[in-house]
Tab-separated table of C-alpha atoms in Angstrom:
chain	number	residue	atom	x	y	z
A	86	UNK	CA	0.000	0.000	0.000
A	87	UNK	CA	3.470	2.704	0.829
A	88	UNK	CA	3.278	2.615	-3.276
A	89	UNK	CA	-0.043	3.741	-3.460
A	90	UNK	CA	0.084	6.618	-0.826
A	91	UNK	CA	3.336	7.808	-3.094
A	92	UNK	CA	1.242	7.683	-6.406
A	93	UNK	CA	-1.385	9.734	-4.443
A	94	UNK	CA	0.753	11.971	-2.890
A	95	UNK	CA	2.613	12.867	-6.199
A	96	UNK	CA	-1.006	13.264	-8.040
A	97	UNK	CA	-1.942	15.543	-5.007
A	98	UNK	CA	0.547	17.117	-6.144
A	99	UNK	CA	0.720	17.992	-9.598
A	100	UNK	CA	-3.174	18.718	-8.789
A	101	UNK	CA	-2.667	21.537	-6.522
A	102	UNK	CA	0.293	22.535	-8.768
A	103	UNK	CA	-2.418	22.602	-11.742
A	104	UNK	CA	-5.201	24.258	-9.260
A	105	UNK	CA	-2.616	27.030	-8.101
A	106	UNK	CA	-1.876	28.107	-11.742
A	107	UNK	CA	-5.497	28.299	-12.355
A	108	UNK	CA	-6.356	30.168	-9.367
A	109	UNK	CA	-9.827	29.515	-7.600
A	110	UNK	CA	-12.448	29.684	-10.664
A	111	UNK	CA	-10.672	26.178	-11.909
A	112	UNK	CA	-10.394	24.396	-8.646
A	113	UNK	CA	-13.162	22.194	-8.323
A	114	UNK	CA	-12.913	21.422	-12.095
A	115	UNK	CA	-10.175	19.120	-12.986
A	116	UNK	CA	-9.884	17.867	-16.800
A	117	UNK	CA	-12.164	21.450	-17.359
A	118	UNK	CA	-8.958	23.212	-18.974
A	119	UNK	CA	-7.200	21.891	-21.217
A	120	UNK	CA	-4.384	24.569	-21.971
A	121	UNK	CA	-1.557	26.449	-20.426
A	122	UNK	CA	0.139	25.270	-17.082
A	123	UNK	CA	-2.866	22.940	-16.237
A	124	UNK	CA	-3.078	20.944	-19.085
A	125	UNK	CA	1.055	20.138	-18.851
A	126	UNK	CA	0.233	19.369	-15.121
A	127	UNK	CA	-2.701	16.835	-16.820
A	128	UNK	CA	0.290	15.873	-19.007
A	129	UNK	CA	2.713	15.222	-16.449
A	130	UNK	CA	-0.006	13.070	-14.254
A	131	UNK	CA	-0.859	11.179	-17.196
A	132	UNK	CA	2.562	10.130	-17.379
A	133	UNK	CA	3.379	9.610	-13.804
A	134	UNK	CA	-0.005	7.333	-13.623
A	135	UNK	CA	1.410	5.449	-16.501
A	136	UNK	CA	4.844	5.055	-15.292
A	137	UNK	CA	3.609	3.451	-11.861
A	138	UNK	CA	1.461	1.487	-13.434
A	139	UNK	CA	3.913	0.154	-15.018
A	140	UNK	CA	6.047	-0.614	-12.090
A	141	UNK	CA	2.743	-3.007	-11.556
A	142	UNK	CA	2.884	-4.976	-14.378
A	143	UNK	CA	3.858	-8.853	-13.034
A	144	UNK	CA	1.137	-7.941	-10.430
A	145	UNK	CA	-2.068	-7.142	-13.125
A	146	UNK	CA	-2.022	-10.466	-15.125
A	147	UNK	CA	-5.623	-11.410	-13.955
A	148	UNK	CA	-8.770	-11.836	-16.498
A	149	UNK	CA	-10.658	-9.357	-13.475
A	150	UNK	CA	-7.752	-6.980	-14.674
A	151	UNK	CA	-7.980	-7.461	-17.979
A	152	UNK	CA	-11.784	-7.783	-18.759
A	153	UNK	CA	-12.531	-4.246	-16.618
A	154	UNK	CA	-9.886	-2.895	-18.624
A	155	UNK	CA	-10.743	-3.112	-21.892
A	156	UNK	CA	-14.343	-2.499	-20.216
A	157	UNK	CA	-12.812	1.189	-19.067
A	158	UNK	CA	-10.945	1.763	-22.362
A	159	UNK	CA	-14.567	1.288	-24.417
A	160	UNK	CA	-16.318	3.844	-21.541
A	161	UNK	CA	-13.549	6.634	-22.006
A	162	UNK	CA	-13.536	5.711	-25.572
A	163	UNK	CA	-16.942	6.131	-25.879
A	164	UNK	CA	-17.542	8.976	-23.263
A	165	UNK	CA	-18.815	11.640	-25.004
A	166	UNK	CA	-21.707	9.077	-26.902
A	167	UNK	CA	-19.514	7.925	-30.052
A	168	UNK	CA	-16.998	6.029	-31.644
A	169	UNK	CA	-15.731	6.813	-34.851
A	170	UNK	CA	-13.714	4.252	-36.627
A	171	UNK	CA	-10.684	6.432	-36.268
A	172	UNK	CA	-10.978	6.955	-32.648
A	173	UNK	CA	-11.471	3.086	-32.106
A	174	UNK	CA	-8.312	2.419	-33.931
A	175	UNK	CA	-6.380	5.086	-31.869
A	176	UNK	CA	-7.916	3.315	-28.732
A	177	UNK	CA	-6.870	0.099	-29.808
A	178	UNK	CA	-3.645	0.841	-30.815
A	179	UNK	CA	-3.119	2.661	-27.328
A	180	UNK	CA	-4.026	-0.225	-25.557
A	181	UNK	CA	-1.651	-2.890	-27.626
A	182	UNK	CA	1.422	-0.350	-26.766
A	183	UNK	CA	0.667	-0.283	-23.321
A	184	UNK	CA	3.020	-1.914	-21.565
A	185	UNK	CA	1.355	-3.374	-18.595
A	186	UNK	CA	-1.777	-4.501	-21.189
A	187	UNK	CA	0.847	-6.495	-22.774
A	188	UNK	CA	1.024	-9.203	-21.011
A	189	UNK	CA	-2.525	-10.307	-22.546
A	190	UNK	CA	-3.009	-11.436	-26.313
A	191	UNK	CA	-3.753	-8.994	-28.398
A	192	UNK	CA	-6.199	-10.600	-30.145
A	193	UNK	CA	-8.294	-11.007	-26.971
A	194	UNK	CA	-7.989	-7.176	-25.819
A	195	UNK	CA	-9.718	-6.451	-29.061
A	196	UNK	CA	-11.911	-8.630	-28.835
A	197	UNK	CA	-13.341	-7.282	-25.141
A	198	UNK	CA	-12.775	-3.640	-26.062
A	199	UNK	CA	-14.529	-4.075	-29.090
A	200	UNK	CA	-17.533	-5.986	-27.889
A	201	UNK	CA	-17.777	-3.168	-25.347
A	202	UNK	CA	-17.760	-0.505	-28.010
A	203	UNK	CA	-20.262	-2.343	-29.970
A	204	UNK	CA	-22.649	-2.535	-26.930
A	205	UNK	CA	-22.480	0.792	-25.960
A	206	UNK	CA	-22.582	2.713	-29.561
A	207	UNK	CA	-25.846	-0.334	-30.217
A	208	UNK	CA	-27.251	1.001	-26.263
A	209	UNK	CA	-25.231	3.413	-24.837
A	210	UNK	CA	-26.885	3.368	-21.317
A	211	UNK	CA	-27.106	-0.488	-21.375
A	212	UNK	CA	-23.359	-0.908	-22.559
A	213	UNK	CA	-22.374	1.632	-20.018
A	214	UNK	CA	-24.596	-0.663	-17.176
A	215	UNK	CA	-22.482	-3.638	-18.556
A	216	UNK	CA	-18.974	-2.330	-18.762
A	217	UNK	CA	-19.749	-0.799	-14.962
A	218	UNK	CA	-20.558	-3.884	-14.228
A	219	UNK	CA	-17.422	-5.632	-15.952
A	220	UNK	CA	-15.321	-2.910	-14.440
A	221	UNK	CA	-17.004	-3.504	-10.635
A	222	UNK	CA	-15.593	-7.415	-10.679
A	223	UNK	CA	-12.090	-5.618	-9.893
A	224	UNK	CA	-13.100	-4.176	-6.672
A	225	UNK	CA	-12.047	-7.430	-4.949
A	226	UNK	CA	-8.678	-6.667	-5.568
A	227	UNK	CA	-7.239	-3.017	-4.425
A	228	UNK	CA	-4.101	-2.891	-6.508
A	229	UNK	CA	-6.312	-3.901	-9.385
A	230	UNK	CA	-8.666	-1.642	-9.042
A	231	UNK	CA	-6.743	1.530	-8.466
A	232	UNK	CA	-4.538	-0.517	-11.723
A	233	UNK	CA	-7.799	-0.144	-13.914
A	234	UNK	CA	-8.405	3.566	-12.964
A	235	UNK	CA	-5.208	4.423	-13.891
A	236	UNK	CA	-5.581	2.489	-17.148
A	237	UNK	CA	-8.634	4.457	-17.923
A	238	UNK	CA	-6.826	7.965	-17.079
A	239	UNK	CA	-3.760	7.025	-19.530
A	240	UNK	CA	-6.294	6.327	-22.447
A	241	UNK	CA	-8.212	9.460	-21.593
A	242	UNK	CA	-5.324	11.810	-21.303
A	243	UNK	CA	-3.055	10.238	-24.020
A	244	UNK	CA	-4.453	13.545	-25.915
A	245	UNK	CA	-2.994	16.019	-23.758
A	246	UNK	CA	-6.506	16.743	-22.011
A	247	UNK	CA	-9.153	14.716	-19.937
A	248	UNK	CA	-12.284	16.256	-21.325
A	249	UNK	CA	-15.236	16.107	-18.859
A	250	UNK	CA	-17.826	13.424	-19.761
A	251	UNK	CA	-14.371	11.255	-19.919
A	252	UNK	CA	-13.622	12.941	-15.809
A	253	UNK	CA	-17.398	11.832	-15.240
A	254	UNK	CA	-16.650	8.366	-16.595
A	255	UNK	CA	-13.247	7.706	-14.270
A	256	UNK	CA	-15.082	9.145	-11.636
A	257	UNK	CA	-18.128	6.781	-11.745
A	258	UNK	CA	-15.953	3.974	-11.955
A	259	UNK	CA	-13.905	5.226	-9.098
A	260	UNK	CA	-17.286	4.880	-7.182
A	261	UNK	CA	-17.904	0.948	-9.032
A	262	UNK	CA	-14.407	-0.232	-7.634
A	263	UNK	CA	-14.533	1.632	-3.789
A	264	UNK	CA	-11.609	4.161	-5.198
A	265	UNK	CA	-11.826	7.271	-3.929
A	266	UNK	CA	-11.962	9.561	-6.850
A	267	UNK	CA	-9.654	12.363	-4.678
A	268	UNK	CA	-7.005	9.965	-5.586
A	269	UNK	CA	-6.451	10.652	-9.367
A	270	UNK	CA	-7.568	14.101	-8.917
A	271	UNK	CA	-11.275	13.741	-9.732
């Protein structure tokens, strides 16, 4: 757990970092701006969130990890009520370089993330209930679950900015898997 408090006290920080350079009509809003100062602090806990994560990687080899994963990647993916075939192939092409997702095929990481995308373009509010669901069967495990909110912030941030329905997203899952949202900033 000493790993976890470090990850959350270096997001703490780079949050109030962020917050302090966008004085007190941003606070309150995190992913909201998307430029300047804030968005490198975004930047910079993207790739802290990713680097730790990686330091887990022999420890997420689970199908719980894996399936609520992919079922995280399809929600932030999906966040803002579509998929284009150009954003699915940037998704999936994020999630075959990431280095902890590696240690899965990569035939069946497709073939999760796109049955999830499928569901929720077909019934968004039904493929949402079902990836939340998918996503919930991590709680059991701590470092797993805190593992899959991470993986969801690295997809949504590998742009540079966490736009809000994708916030809304990691912080609903947050709530699925008993993380506090605080944590990552949410």
């Amino acid at each position: 757990m000493a790993m976890w408090d470090r990850i959350k006290d270096q997001a703490k920080g780079l949050q109030q970092q962020a917050q302090g350079t966008r004085g007190p009509a941003g606070q309150g809003q995190p992913g909201a701006g998307g430029s300047g100062a804030s968005g490198g602090s975004k930047e910079k806990l993207v790739g802290l969130l990713k680097s730790q994560l990686g330091s887990l990687k022999t420890e997420l080899k689970s199908g719980a990890y894996r399936d609520a994963s992919m079922a995280m990647c399809a929600l932030v993916a999906a966040a803002d009520g579509s998929v284009d075939p150009a954003e699915r192939h940037h998704v999936e092409n994020l999630i075959l370089q990431n280095d902890v997702l590696q240690n899965f095929p990569p035939e069946q990481l497709r073939q999760r993330f796109n049955k999830h995308v499928d569901q929720l373009m077909f019934n968004f509010q039904q493929g949402k209930a079902d990836a939340m669901q998918e996503i919930a069967k991590a709680a059991k495990k701590p470092v797993e679950a805190k593992a899959v909110v991470q993986t969801g912030f690295v997809i949504a941030g590998a742009d540079g900015y966490i736009a809000p329905a994708e916030a809304q997203i990691l912080r609903e899952a947050c709530m699925a898997l008993g993380v506090s949202p605080q944590e990552f900033g949410l």
